Tab-separated table of C-alpha atoms and ligand atoms in Angstrom:
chain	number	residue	atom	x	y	z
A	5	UNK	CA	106.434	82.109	97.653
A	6	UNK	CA	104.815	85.518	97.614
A	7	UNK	CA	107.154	88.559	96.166
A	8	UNK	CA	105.913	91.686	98.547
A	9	UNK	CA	106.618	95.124	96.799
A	10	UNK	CA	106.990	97.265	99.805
A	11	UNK	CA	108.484	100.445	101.421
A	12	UNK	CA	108.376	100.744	105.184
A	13	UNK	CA	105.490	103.055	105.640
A	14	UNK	CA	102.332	102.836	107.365
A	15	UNK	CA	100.786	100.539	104.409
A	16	UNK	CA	103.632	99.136	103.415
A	17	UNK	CA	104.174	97.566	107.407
A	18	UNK	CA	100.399	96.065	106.680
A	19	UNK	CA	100.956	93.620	104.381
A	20	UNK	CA	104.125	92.812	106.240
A	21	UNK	CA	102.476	92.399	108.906
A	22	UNK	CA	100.063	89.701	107.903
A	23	UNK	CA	102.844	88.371	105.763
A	24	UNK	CA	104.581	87.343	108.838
A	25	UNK	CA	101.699	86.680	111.050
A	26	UNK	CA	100.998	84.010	108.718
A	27	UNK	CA	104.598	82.653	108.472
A	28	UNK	CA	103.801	82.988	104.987
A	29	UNK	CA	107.375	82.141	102.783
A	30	UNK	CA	107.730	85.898	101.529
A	31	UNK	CA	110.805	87.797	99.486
A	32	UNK	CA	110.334	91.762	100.454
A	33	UNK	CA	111.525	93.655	97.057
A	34	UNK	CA	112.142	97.422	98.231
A	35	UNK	CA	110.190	99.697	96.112
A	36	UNK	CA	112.376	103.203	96.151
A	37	UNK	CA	109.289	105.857	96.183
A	38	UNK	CA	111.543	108.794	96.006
A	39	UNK	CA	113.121	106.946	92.636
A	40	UNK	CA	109.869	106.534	90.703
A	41	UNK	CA	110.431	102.872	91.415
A	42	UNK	CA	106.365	102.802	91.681
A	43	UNK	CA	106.116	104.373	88.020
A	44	UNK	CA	108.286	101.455	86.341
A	45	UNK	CA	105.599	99.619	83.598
A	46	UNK	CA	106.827	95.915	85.381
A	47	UNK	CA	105.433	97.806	88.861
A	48	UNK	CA	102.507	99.220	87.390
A	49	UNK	CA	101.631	95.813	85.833
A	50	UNK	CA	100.808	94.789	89.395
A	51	UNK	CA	99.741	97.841	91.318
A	52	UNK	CA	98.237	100.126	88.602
A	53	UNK	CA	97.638	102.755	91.388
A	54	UNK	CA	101.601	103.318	91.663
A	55	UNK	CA	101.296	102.380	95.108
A	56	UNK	CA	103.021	100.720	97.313
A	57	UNK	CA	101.940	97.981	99.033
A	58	UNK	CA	101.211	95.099	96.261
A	59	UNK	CA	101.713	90.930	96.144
A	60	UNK	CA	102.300	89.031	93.614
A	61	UNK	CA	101.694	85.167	94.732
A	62	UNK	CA	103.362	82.636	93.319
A	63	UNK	CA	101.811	80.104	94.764
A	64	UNK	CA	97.503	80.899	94.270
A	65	UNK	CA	95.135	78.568	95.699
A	66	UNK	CA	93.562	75.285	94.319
A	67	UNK	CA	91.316	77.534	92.162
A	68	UNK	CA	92.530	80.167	91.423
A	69	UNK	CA	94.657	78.261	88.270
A	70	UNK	CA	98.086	78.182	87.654
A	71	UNK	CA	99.189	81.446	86.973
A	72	UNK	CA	100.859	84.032	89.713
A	73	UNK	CA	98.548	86.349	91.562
A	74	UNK	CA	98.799	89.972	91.420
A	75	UNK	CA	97.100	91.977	94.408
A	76	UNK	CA	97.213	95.978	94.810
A	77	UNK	CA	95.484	97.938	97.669
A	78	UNK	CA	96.781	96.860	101.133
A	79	UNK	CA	93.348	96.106	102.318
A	80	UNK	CA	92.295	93.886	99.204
A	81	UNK	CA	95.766	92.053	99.866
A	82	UNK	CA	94.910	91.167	103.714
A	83	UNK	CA	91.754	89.750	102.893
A	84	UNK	CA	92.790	87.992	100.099
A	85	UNK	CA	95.919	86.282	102.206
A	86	UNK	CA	93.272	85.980	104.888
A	87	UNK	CA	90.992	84.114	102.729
A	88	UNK	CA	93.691	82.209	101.371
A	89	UNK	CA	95.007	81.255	104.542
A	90	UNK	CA	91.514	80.982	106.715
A	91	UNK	CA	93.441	82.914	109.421
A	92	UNK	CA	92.453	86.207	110.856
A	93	UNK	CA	89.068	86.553	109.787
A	94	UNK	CA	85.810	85.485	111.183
A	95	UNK	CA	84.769	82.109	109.939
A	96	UNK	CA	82.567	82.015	106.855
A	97	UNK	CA	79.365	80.869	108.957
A	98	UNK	CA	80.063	84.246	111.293
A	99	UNK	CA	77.709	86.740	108.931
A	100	UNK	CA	77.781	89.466	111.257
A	101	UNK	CA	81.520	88.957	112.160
A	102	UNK	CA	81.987	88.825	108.655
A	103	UNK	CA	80.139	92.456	107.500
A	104	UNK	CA	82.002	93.867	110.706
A	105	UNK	CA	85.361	92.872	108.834
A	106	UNK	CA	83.993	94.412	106.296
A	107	UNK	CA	82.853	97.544	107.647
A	108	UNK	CA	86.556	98.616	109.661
A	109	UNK	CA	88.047	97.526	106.574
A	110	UNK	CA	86.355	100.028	104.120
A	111	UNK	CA	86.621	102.623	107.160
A	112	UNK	CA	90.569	102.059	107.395
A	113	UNK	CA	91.186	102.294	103.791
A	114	UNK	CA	88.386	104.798	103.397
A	115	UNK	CA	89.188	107.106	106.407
A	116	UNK	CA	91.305	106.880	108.577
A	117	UNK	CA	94.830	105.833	105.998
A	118	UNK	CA	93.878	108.635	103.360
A	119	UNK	CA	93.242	111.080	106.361
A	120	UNK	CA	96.514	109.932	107.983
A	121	UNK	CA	98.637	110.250	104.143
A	122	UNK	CA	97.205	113.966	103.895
A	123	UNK	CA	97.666	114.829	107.800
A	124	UNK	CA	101.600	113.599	107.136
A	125	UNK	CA	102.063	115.464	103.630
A	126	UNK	CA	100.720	118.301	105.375
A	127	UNK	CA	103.009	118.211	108.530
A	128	UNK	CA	106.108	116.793	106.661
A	129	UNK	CA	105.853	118.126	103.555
A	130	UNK	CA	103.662	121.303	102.779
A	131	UNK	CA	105.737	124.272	102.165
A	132	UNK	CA	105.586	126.140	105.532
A	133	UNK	CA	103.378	129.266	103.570
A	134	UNK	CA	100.940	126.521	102.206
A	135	UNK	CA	100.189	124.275	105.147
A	136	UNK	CA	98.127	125.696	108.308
A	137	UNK	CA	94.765	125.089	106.778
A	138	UNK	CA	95.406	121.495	104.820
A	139	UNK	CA	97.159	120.922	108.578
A	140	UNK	CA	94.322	121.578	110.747
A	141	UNK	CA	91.906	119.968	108.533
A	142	UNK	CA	93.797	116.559	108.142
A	143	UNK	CA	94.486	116.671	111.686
A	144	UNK	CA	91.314	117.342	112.755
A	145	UNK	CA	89.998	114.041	110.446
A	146	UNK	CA	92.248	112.197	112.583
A	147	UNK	CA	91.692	113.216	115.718
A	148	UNK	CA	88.097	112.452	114.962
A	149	UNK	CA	89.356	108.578	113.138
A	150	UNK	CA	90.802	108.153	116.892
A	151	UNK	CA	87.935	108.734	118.302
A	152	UNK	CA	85.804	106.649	116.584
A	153	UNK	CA	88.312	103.810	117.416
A	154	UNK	CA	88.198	104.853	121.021
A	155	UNK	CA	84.602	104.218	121.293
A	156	UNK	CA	84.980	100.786	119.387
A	157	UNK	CA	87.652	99.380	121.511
A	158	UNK	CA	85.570	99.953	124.955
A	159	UNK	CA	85.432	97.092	126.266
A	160	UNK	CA	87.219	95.026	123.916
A	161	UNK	CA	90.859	93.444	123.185
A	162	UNK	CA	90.508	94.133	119.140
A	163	UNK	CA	88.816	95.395	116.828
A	164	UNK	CA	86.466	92.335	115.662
A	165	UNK	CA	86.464	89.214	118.460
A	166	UNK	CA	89.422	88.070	118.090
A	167	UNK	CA	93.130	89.664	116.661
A	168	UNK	CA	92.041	89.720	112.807
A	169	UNK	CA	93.148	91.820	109.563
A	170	UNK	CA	91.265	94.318	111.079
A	171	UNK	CA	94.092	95.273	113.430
A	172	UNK	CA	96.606	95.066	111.389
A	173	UNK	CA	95.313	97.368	108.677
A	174	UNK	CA	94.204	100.027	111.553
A	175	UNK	CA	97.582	99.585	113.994
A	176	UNK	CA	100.229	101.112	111.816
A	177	UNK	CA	97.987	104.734	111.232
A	178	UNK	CA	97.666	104.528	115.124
A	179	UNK	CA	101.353	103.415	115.707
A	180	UNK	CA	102.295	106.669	114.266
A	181	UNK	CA	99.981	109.264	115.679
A	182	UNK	CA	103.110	111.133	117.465
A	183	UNK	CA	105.262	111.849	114.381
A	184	UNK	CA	101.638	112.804	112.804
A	185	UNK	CA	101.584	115.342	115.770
A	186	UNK	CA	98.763	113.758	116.884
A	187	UNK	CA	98.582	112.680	120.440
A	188	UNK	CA	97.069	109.292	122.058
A	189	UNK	CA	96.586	110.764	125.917
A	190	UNK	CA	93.358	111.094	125.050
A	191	UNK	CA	92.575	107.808	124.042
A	192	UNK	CA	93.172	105.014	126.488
A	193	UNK	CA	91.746	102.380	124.564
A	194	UNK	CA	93.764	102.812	121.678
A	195	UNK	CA	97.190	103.612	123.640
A	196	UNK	CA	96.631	99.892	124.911
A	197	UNK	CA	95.445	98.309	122.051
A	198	UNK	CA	98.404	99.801	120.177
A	199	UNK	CA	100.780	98.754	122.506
A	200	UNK	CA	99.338	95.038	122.399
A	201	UNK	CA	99.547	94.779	118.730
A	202	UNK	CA	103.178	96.617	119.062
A	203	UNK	CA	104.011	93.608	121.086
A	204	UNK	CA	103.791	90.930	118.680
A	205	UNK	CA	107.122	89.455	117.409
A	206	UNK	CA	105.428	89.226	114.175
A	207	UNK	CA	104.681	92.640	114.298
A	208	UNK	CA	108.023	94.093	115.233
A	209	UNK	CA	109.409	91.869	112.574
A	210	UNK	CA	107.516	93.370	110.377
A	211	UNK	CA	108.134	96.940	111.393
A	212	UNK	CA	111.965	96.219	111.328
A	213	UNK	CA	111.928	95.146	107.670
A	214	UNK	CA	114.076	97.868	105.625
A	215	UNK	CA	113.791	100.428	108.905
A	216	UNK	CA	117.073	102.356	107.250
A	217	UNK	CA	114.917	103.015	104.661
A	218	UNK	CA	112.196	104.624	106.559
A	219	UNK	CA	111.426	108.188	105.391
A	220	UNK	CA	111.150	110.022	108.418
A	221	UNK	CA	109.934	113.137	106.843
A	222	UNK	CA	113.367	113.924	105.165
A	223	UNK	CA	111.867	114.666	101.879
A	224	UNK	CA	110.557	117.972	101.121
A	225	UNK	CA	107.990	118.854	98.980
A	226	UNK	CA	110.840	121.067	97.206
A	227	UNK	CA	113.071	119.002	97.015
A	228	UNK	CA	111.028	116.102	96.169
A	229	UNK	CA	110.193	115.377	91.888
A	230	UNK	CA	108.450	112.205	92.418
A	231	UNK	CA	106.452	111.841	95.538
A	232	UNK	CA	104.878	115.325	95.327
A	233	UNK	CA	102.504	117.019	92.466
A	234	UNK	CA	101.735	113.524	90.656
A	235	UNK	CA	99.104	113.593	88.241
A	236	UNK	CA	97.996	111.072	85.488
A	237	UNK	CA	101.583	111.946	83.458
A	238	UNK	CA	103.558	110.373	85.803
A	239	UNK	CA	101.725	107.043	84.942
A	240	UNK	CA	102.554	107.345	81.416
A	241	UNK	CA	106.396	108.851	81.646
A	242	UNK	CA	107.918	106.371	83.624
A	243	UNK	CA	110.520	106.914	86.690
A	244	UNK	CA	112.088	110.326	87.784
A	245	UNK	CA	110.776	112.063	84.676
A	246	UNK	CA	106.652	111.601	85.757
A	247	UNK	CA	106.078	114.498	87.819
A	248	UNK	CA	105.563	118.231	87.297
B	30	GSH	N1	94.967	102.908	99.460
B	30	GSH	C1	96.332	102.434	99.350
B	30	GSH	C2	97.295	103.529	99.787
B	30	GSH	C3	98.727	103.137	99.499
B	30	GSH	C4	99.686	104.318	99.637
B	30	GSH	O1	99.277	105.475	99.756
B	30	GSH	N2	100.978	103.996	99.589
B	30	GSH	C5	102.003	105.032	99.623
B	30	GSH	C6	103.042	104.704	100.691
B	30	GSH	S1	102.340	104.702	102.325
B	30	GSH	C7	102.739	105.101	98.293
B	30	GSH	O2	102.954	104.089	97.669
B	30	GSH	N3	103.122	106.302	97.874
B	30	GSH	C8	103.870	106.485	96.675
B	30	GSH	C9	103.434	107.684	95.883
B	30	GSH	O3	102.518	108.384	96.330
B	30	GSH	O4	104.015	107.916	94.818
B	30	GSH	C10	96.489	101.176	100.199
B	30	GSH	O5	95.851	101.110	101.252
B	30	GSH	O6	97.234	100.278	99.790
């Protein structure tokens, strides 16, 4: 069994996604961001970055030994249950296939999630005196990020050969580009590749997990003590009380 520590956002849907792609045997344990849930030392423990989304396998490998598995950063966690699982990855003898993974990997956690996270504080959250530049910069990033995927996905189904991790860590920063304030009319590739990913049961299952709990840009950087103006503190004072 693998316990997922999860909130239904972009990166949080990831691992969920692969989770059930795999039919992997998972329990989903609700991290409440807007709590401090992701400050608690038992969280930390497992995703010193005080992010959500992080796995902790109970159930390693032959290899790996006997003790569980802890995994933080969504893209280390889909190659790891990739590996694990030798699904959704390009087989080991596939060197080119396999620095290709690579490459849209680093780019999704590198790029285009981080200039998705700032392009939503920005649009959701930045006090309304405080957000046209931060707004048109982070949007700009993305508009850019969809681009680049534009021109990948001429011509092809997915990102790599076949439907891989590379999908599902791109998809859910794509899936939202309309709340973002972002548009896809510009981007036929993507608006069909998103829509065949969107498709998947799997997918949709994994989308659906906790959806009351989705955010939907109700919290406000004012009214907000935990999500907004982190710094190293709120590692070392716990829930609710971490943030300036
Ligand atoms: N690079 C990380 C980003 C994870 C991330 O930003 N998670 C957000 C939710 S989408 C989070 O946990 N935010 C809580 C906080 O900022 O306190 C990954 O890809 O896993």
């Amino acid at each position: 069994m693998i316990d997922l520590y999860y909130a239904p956002t972009p990166n949080g849907w990831k691992a969920a996604i692969m989770l059930e792609e795999c039919g992997i045997d998972y329990h989903p344990n609700l991290v409440r961001l807007t709590e401090g849930d992701q400050f608690t030392p038992d969280f930390l423990a497992i995703s010193p970055n005080a992010k959500i989304p992080a796995i902790l396998d109970h159930d390693p490998a032959p290899g790996w030994g006997d003790a569980p598995v802890p995994v933080f950063e969504s893209g280390a966690i889909l190659l790891y249950l990739a590996e694990k699982t030798g699904r959704f990855l390009p087989a080991a003898s596939d060197l080119r296939g396999r620095k290709e993974m690579m490459e849209w990997l680093f780019w999704q956690v590198g790029n285009q999630g981080p200039m998705g996270g700032q392009l939503s504080h920005f649009r959701n959250y930045a006090p309304d005196d405080q957000k046209s530049y931060g707004f048109n910069r982070y949007l700009g990033e993305y508009d850019r990020n969809l681009g680049v995927l534009e021109n990948r996905l001429a011509g092809r189904d997915w990102i790599l050969g076949d439907y891989s991790i590379a999908d599902m860590l791109i998809f859910p920063w794509a899936f939202i580009a309309k709340p973002l304030g972002a548009s896809l009319d510009a981007f036929p590739n993507v608006a069909g590749w998103r829509a065949r990913i969107k498709a998947r049961p799997a997918v949709q299952r994994a989308i659906d997990l906790n959806k009351s709990d989705q955010n939907r840009g109700r919290h406000r950087v004012d009214n907000n003590k935990v999500l907004f103006n982190q710094s190293a503190a709120s590692l070392r004072s716990g829930p609710r009380e971490g943030c300036s």
